[in-house]
Short mmCIF file of C-alpha atoms and ligand atoms in Angstrom, two decimals:
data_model
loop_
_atom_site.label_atom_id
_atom_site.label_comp_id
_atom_site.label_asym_id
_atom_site.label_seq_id
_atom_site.Cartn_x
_atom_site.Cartn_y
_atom_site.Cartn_z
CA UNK A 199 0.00 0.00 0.00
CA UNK A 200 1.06 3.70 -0.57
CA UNK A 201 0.22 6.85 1.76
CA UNK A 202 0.42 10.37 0.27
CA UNK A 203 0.12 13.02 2.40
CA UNK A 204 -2.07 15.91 1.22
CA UNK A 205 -2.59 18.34 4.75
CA UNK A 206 -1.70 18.40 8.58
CA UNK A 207 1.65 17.24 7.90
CA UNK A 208 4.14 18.53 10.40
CA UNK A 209 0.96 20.95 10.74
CA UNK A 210 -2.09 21.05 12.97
CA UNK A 211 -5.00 22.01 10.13
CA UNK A 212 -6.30 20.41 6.68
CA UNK A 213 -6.21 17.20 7.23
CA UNK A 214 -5.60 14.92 3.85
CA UNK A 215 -4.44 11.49 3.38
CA UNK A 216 -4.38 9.39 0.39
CA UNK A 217 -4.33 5.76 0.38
CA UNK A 218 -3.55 3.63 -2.84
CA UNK A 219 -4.24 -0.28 -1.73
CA UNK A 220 -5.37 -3.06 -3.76
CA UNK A 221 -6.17 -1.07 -6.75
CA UNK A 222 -8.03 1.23 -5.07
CA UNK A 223 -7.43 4.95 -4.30
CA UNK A 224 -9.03 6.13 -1.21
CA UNK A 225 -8.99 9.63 0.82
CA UNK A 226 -9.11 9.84 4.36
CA UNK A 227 -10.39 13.62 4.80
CA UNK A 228 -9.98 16.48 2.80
CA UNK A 229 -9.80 19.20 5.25
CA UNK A 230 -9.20 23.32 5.07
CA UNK A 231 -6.12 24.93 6.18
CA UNK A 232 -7.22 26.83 8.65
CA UNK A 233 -5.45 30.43 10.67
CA UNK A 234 -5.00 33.50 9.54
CA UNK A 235 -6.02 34.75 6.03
CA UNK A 236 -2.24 33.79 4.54
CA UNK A 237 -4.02 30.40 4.31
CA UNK A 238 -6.83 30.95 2.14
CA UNK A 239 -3.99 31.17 -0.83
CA UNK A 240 -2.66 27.44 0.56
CA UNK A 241 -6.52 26.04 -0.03
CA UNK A 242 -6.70 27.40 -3.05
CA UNK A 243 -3.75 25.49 -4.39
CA UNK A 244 -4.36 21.99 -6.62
CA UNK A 245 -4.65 19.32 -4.36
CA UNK A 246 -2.03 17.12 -5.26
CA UNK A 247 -3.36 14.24 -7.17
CA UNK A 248 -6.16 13.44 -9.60
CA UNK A 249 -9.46 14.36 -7.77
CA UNK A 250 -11.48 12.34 -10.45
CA UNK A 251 -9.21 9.13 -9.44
CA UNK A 252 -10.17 8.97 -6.06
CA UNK A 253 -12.79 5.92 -5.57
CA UNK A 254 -13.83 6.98 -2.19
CA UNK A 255 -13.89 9.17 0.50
CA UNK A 256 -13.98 8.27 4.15
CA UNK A 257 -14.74 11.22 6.26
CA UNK A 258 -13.70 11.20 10.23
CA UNK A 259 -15.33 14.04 11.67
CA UNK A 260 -17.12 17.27 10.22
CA UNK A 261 -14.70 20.09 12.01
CA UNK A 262 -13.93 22.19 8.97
CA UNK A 263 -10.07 21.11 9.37
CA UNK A 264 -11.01 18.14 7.85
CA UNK A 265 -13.85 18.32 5.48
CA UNK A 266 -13.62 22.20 4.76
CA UNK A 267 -11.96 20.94 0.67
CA UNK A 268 -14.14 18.81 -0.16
CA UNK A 269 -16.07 21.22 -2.81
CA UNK A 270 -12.82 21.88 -4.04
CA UNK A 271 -12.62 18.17 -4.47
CA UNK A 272 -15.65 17.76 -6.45
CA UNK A 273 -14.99 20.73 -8.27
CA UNK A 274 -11.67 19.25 -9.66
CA UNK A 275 -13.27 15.93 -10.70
CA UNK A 276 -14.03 13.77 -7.90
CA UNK A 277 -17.50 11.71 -8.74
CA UNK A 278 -16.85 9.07 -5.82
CA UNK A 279 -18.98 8.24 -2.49
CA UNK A 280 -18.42 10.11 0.43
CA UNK A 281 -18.84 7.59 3.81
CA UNK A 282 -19.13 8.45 7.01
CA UNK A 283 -21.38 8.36 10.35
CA UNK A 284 -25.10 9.71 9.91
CA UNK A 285 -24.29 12.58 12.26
CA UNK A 286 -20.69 13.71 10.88
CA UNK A 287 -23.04 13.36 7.00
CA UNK A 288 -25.51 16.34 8.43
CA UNK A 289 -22.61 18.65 10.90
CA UNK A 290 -20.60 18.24 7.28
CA UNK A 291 -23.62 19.84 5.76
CA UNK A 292 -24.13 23.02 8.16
CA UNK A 293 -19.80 23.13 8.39
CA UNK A 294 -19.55 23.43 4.72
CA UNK A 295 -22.62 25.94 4.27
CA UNK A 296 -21.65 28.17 6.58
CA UNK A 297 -18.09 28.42 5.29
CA UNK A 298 -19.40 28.66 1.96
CA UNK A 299 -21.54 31.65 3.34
CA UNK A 300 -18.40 33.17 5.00
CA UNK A 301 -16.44 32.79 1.37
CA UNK A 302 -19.10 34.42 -0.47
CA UNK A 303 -19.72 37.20 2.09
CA UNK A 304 -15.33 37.41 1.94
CA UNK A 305 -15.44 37.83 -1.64
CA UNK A 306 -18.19 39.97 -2.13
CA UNK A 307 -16.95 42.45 0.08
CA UNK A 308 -13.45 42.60 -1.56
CA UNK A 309 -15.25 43.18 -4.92
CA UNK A 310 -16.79 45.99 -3.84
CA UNK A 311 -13.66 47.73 -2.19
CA UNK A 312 -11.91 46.53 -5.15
CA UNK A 313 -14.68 48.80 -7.14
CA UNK A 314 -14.10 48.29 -10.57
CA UNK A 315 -10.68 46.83 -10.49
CA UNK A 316 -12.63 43.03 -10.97
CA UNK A 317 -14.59 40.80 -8.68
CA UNK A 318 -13.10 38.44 -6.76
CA UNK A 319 -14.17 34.70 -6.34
CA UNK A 320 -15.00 32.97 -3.45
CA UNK A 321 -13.26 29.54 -2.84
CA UNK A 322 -16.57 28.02 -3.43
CA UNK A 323 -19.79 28.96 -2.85
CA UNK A 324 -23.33 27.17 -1.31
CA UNK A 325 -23.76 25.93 -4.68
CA UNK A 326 -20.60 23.70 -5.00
CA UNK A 327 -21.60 22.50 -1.52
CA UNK A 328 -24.78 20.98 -3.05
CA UNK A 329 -22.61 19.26 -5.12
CA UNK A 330 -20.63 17.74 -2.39
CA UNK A 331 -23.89 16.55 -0.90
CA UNK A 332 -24.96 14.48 -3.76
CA UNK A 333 -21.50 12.40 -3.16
CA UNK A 334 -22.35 11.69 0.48
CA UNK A 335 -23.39 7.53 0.38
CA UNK A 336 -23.31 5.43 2.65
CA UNK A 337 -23.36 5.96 6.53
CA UNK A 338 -22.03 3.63 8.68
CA UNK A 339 -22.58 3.13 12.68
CA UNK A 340 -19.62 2.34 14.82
CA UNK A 341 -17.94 -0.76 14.42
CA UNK A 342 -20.01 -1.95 11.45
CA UNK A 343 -17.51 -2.94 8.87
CA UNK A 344 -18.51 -2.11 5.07
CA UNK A 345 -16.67 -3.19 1.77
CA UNK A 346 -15.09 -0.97 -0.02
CA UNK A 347 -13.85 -3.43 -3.06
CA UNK A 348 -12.12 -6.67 -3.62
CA UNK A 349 -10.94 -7.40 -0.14
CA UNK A 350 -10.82 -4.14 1.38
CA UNK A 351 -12.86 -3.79 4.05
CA UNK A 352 -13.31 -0.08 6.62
CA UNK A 353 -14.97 0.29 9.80
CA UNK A 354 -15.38 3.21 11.76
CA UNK A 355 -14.98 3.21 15.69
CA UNK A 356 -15.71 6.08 18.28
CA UNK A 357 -12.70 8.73 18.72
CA UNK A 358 -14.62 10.44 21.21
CA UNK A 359 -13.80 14.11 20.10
CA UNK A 360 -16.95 15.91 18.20
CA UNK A 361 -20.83 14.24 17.76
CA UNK A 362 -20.03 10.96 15.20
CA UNK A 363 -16.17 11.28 14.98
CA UNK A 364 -14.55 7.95 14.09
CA UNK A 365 -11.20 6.78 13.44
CA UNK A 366 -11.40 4.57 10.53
CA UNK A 367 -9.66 0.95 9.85
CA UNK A 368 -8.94 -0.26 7.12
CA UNK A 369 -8.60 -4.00 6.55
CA UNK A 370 -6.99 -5.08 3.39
CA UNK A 371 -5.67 -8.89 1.73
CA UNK A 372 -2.72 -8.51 0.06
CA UNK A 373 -0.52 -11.39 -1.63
CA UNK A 374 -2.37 -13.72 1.24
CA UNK A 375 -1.48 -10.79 3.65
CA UNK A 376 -4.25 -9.32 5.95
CA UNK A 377 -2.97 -5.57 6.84
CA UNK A 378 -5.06 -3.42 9.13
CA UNK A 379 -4.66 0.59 8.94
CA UNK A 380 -5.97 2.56 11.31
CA UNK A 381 -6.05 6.58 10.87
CA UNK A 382 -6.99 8.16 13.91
CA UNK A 383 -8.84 11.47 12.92
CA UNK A 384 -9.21 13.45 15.67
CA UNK A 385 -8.62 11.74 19.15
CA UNK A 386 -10.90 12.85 21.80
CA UNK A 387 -10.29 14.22 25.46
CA UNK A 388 -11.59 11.32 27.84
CA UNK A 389 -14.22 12.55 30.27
CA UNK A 390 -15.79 15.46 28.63
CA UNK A 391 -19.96 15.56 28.72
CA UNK A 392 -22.05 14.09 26.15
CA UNK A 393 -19.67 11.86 24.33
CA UNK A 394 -18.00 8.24 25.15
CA UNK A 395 -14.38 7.70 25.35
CA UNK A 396 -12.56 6.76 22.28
CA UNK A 397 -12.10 3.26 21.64
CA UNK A 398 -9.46 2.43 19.09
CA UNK A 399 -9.16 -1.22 17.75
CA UNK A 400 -6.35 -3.03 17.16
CA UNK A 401 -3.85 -2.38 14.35
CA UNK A 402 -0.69 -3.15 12.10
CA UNK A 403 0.02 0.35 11.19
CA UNK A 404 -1.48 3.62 12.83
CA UNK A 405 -1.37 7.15 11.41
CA UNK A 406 -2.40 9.39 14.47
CA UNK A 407 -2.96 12.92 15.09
CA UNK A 408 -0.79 14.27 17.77
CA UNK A 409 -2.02 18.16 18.42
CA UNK A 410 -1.05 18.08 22.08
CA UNK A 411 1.23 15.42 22.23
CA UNK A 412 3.74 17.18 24.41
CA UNK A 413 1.11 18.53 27.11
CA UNK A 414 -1.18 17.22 29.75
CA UNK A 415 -4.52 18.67 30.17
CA UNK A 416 -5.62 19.94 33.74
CA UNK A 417 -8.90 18.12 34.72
CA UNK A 418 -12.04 18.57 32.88
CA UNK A 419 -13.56 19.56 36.43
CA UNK A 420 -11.20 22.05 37.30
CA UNK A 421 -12.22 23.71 34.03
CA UNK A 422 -15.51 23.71 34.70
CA UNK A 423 -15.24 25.14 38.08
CA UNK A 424 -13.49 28.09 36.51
CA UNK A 425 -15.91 28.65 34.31
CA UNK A 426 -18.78 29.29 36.64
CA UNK A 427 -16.37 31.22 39.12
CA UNK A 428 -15.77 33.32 36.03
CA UNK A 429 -19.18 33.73 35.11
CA UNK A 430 -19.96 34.25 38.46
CA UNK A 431 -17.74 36.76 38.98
CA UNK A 432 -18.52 38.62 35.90
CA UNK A 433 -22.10 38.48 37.31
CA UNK A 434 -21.56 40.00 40.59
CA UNK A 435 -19.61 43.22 38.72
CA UNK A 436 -22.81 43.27 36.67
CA UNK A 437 -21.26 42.67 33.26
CA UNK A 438 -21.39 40.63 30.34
CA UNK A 439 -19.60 37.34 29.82
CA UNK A 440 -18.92 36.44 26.00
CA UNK A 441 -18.06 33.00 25.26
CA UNK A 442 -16.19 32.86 21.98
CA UNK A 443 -17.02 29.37 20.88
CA UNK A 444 -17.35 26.76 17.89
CA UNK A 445 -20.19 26.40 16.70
CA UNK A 446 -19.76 22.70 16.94
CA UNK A 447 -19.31 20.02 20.35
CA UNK A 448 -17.95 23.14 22.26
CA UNK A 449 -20.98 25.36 22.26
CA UNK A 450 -23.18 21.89 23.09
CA UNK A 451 -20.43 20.99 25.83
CA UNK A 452 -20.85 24.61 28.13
CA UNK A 453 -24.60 24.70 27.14
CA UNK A 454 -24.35 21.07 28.69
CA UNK A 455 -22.50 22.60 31.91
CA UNK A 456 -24.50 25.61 32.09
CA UNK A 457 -27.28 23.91 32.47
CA UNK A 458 -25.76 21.68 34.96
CA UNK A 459 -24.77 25.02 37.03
CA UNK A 460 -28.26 26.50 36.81
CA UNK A 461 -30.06 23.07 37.93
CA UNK A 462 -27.23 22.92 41.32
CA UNK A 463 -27.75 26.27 42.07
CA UNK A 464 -24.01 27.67 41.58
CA UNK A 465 -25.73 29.84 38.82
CA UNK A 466 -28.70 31.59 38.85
CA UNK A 467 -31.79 29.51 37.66
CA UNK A 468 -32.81 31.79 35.08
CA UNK A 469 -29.41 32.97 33.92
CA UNK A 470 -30.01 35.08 30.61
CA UNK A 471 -27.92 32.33 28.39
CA UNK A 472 -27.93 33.93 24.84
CA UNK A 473 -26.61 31.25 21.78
CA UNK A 474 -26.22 34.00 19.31
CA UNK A 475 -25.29 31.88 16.16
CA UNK A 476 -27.61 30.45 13.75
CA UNK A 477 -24.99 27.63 12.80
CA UNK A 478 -24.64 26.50 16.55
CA UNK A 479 -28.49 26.43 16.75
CA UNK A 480 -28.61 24.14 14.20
CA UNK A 481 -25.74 22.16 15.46
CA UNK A 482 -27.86 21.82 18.69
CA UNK A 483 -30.99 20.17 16.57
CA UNK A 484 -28.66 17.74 15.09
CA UNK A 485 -27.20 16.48 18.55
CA UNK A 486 -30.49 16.11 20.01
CA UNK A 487 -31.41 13.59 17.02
CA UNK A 488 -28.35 11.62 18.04
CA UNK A 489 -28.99 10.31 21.28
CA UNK A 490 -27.45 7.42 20.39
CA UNK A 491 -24.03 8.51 19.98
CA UNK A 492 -24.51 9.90 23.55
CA UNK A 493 -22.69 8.51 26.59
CA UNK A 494 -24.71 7.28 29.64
CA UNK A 495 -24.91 10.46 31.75
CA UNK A 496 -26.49 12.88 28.49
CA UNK A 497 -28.25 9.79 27.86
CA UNK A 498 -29.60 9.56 32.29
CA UNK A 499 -30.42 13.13 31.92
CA UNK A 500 -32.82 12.64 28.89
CA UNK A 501 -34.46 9.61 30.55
CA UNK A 502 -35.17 12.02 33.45
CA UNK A 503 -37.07 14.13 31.04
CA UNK A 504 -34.34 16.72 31.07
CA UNK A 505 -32.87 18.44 27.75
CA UNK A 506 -29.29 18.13 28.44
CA UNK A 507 -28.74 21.87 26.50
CA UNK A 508 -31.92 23.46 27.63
CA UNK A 509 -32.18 25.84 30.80
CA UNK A 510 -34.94 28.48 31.32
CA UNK A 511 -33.04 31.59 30.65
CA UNK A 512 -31.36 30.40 27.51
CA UNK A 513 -32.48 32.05 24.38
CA UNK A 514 -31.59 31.02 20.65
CA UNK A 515 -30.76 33.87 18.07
CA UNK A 516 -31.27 32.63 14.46
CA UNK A 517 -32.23 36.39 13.02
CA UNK A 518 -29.92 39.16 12.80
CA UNK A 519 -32.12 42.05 14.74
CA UNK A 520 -32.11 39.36 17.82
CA UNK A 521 -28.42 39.50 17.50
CA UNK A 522 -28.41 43.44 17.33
CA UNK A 523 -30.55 43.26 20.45
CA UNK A 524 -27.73 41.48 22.68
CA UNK A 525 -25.71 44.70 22.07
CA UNK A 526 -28.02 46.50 24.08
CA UNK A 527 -27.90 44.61 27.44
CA UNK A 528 -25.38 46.50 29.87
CA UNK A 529 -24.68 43.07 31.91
CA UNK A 530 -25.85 40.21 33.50
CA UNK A 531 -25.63 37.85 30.08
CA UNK A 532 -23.87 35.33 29.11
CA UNK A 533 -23.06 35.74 25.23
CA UNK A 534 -22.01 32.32 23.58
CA UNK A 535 -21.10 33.20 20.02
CA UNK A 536 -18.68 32.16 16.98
CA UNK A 537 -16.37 32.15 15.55
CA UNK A 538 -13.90 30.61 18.18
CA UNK A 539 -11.06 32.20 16.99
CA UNK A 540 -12.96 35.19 16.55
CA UNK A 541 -11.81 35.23 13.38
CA UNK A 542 -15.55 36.71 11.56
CA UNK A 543 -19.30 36.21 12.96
CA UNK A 544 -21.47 37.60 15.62
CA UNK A 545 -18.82 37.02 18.25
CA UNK A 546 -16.74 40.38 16.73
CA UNK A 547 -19.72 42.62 17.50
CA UNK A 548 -20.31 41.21 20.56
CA UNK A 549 -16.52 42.13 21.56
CA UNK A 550 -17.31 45.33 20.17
CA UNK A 551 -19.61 46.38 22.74
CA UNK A 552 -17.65 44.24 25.81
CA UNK A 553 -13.95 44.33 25.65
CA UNK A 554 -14.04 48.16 26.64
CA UNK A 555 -15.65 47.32 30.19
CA UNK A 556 -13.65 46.25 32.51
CA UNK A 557 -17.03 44.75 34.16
CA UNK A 558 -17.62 42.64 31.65
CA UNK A 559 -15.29 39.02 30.45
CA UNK A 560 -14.46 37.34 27.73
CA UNK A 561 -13.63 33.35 27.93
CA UNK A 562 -11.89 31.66 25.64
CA UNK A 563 -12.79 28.01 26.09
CA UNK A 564 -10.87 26.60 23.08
CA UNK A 565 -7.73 26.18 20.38
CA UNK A 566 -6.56 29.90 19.21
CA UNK A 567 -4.24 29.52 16.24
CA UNK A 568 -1.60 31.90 15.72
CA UNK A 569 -2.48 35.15 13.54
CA UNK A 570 -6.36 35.10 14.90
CA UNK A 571 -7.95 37.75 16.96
CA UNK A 572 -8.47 35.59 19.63
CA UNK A 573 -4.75 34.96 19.83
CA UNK A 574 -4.07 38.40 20.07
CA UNK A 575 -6.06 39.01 22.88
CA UNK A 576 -4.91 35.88 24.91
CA UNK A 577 -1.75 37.07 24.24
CA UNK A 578 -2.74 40.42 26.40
CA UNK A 579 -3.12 42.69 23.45
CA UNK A 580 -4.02 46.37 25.09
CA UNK A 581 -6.02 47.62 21.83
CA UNK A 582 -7.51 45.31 19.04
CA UNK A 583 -8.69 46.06 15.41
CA UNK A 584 -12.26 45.91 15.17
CA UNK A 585 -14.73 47.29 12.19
CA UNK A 586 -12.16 49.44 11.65
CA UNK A 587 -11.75 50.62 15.00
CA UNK A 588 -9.46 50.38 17.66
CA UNK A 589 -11.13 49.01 20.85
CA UNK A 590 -9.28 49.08 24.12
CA UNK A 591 -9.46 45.53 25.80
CA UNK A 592 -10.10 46.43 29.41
CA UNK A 593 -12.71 43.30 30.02
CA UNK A 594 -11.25 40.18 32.54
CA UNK A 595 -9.78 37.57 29.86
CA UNK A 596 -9.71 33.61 30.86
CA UNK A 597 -8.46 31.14 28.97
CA UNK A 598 -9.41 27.78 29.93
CA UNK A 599 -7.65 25.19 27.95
CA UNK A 600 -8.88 21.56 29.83
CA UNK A 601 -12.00 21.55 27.33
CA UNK A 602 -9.75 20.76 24.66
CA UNK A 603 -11.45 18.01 21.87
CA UNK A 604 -8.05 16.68 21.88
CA UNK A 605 -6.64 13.94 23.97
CA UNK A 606 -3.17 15.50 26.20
CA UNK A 607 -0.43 13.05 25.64
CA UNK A 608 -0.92 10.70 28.42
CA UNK A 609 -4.13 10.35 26.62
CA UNK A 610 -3.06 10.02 23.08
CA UNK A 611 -0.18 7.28 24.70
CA UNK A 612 -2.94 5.43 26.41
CA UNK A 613 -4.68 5.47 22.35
CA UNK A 614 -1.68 4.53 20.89
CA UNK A 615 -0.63 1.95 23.54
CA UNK A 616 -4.66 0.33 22.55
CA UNK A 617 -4.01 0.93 19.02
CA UNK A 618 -0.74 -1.00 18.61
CA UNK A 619 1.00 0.36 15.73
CA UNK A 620 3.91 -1.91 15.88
CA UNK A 621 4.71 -2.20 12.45
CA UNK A 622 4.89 1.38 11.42
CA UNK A 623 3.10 4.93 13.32
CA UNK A 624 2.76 7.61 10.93
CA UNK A 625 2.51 11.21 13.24
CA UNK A 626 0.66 14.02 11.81
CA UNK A 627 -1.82 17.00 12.89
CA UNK A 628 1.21 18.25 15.17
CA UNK A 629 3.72 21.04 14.97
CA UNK A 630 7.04 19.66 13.96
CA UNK A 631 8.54 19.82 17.72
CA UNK A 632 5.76 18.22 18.95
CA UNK A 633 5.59 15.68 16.85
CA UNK A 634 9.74 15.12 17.46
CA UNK A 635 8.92 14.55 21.25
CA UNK A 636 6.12 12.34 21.35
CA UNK A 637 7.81 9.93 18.88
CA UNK A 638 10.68 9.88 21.30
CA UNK A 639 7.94 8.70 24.13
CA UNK A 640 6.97 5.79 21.47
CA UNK A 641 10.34 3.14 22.26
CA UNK A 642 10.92 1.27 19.91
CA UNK A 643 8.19 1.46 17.56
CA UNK A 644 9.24 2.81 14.20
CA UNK A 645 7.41 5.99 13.89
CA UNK A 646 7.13 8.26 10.23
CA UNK A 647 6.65 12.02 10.79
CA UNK A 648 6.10 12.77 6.88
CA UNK A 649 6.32 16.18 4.78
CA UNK A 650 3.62 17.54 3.23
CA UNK A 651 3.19 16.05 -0.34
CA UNK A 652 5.23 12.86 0.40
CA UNK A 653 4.60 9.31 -0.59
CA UNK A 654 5.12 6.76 2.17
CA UNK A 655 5.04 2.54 0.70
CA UNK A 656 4.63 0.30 2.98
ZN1 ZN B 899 -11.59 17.91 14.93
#
């Protein structure tokens, strides 16, 4: 078999790996590159290899990291089936819309600065999305195990990091050989709400993600506690908290523990909880069709009768003048808005009217890449760039990092230790240094770190 490595090589974002076994050509994501706008040249750039050659594509997740090309895909040829889990087939949907949305709005508005000096093109547009949609096939439940031609066989099992992430295994007979790959996708953080632990089978040869494979998380519980001590705090100055989150498994997660907080008591019962994001709105009707993928305590507080993202005071914004309306309220909010990085959406307004009081808070409860706003501001900027406009940041910052999607490196040990990976471990979805330590934590396994647009036979 050959690997060819397409994205998140020796890099954290757009995740791409090729796979050329028994005459088949298969893709294991097809992810954006993702950070500040330098990158929107990078995903613009010809994939690699001959889109309409690729037989099949086997999606792990929906974060945009890792589906975010696949218009481009489609655009440059590709007519094969898309397989994945029934929820990661509808988050793709709403991940790839909205980005589609964001590249339109992006290009429309540098057409009209650029006045008559051309238009500009969006990346793609809602329209190629419909395309992609027409290639999704098959969907596949955890460890069901579906043919993919002569003798190669994939399965999916739980990775435990967004709603219907999977690692996938492939099982393939060569030359009387059985071989199993396993490509890990996104690993999840063990103990977080909602979702189960991931559960990695056994395998010959693992390619694994290692994000934070030189740091240990503090305890999901700790995080939390900060949280509501923030919030509370922010609360008793009479201010506004704004959460900048992702739209997807993060907004769901501290809905989950607000909720939790206003059933104890350590918040106020009818907190004013505003989601102010159509996408995450939509993200939350998705999850509560999945119960299934749920683990037993999100599935205990449903059999109690409880929605486990619902709480009196918590109000959904889908239309704009509802948004407008949040800017209005002095304090005693919480504002839970994207984007994460803070790169575009309602979250920028919302900072706007909040990072000027020093009543008010922001929390950042995830990832910041470097170059994003939200970087710069948990990196203590004094004054930030907004609508043209200098705004002073005076508001209490936190930056809680133990809510991380990712498994730490004990965790992503523990995975690999499960996994096996004894004949070869391929490392990607790391910065370089990070990826040079952890393989030094693997003994004697023999461990590939590979450059972008290599080929790797094995
Ligand atoms: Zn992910």
């Amino acid at each position: 078999m050959k690997l060819s490595f397409h994205g998140a090589d020796r890099d954290v974002t757009g995740s791409c790996h090729r796979i050329e076994l028994a005459g088949l050509q298969l893709l294991v994501d097809c992810g954006m590159f993702q950070g500040g706008r330098e990158l929107d040249a990078e995903n613009a750039e010809p994939l690699g290899f001959n889109a309409s050659r690729i037989d099949a594509v086997l999606l792990t997740h929906a974060h945009l990291d890792h589906c975010g090309r696949l218009p481009l895909l489609v655009k440059a040829g590709f007519r094969g089936e898309i397989i994945c889990t029934a929820p990661t087939a509808e988050l793709t949907r709403i991940v790839l819309n909205d980005s589609a949305r964001i590249a339109e709005e992006d290009a429309a508005r540098t057409s009209r600065r650029r006045g008559g000096a051309g238009a500009v093109k969006p990346l793609y547009t809602r329209e190629d999305v419909e395309d992609v949609l027409k290639r999704f096939g098959r969907v596949v439940g955890y460890n069901e195990s579906i043919a993919l031609g002569e003798g190669v066989t994939a399965s999916f099992h739980d990775a435990g990091h967004i709603l219907g992430s999977a690692s996938v295994l492939l099982q393939v007979e060569e030359g009387g050989r059985r071989r199993r790959l396993l490509l890990s996708g996104d690993i999840g953080n063990r103990g977080r709400p909602i979702l189960r632990d991931p559960a990695p089978p056994k395998a010959d040869i693992v390619l694994m993600e290692t994000t934070y494979g030189d740091r240990q998380h503090r305890s999901v519980q700790a995080s939390v506690d900060e949280l509501i001590e923030a919030i509370d705090a922010t609360l008793k100055r009479h201010g506004n908290v704004v959460i900048p989150s992702f739209a997807l498994e993060r907004t769901q997660e501290i809905l989950y523990y607000l909720r939790e907080a206003t059933e104890s008591g350590r918040l106020p019962r009818n907190l004013p909880v505003f989601l102010d994001s159509p996408m995450a709105v939509s993200t939350v009707e998705v999850y509560r069709r999945y119960p299934e993928f749920f683990d037993e305590n999100a599935r205990a507080v449903l059999a109690n009768g409880s929605d486990p993202f619902g709480m009196p005071g918590l109000r959904m914004t889908r239309e704009h003048e509802d948004s407008m309306g949040i800017n209005r309220i002095e304090g005693g909010a919480v504002i839970i808005a994207g984007s994460g990085m803070c790169t575009g959406g309602r979250v920028r307004h919302h900072l706007r009217h909040n990072l000027g009081h020093d009543r008010s808070a922001v929390i950042f409860v995830g990832f910041a890449a470097r170059g994003t706003l939200a970087r710069q501001i948990i990196d203590g900027a004094r004054y930030v760039q907004l609508f043209g406009e200098q705004v002073p940041v005076r508001a209490h910052i936190h930056t809680i990092n133990g809510f991380s999607a990712h498994a730490d490196q004990s965790e992503l040990l523990a995975w690999h230790a499960a996994a096996g990976g004894r004949e070869r471990t391929i490392l990607v979805h790391g910065e370089e240094s990070v990826m040079a330590g952890f393989a030094s934590l693997l003994g004697d396994v023999p461990v590939s770190m590979p450059e972008p647009g290599s080929e790797l036979v094995l």
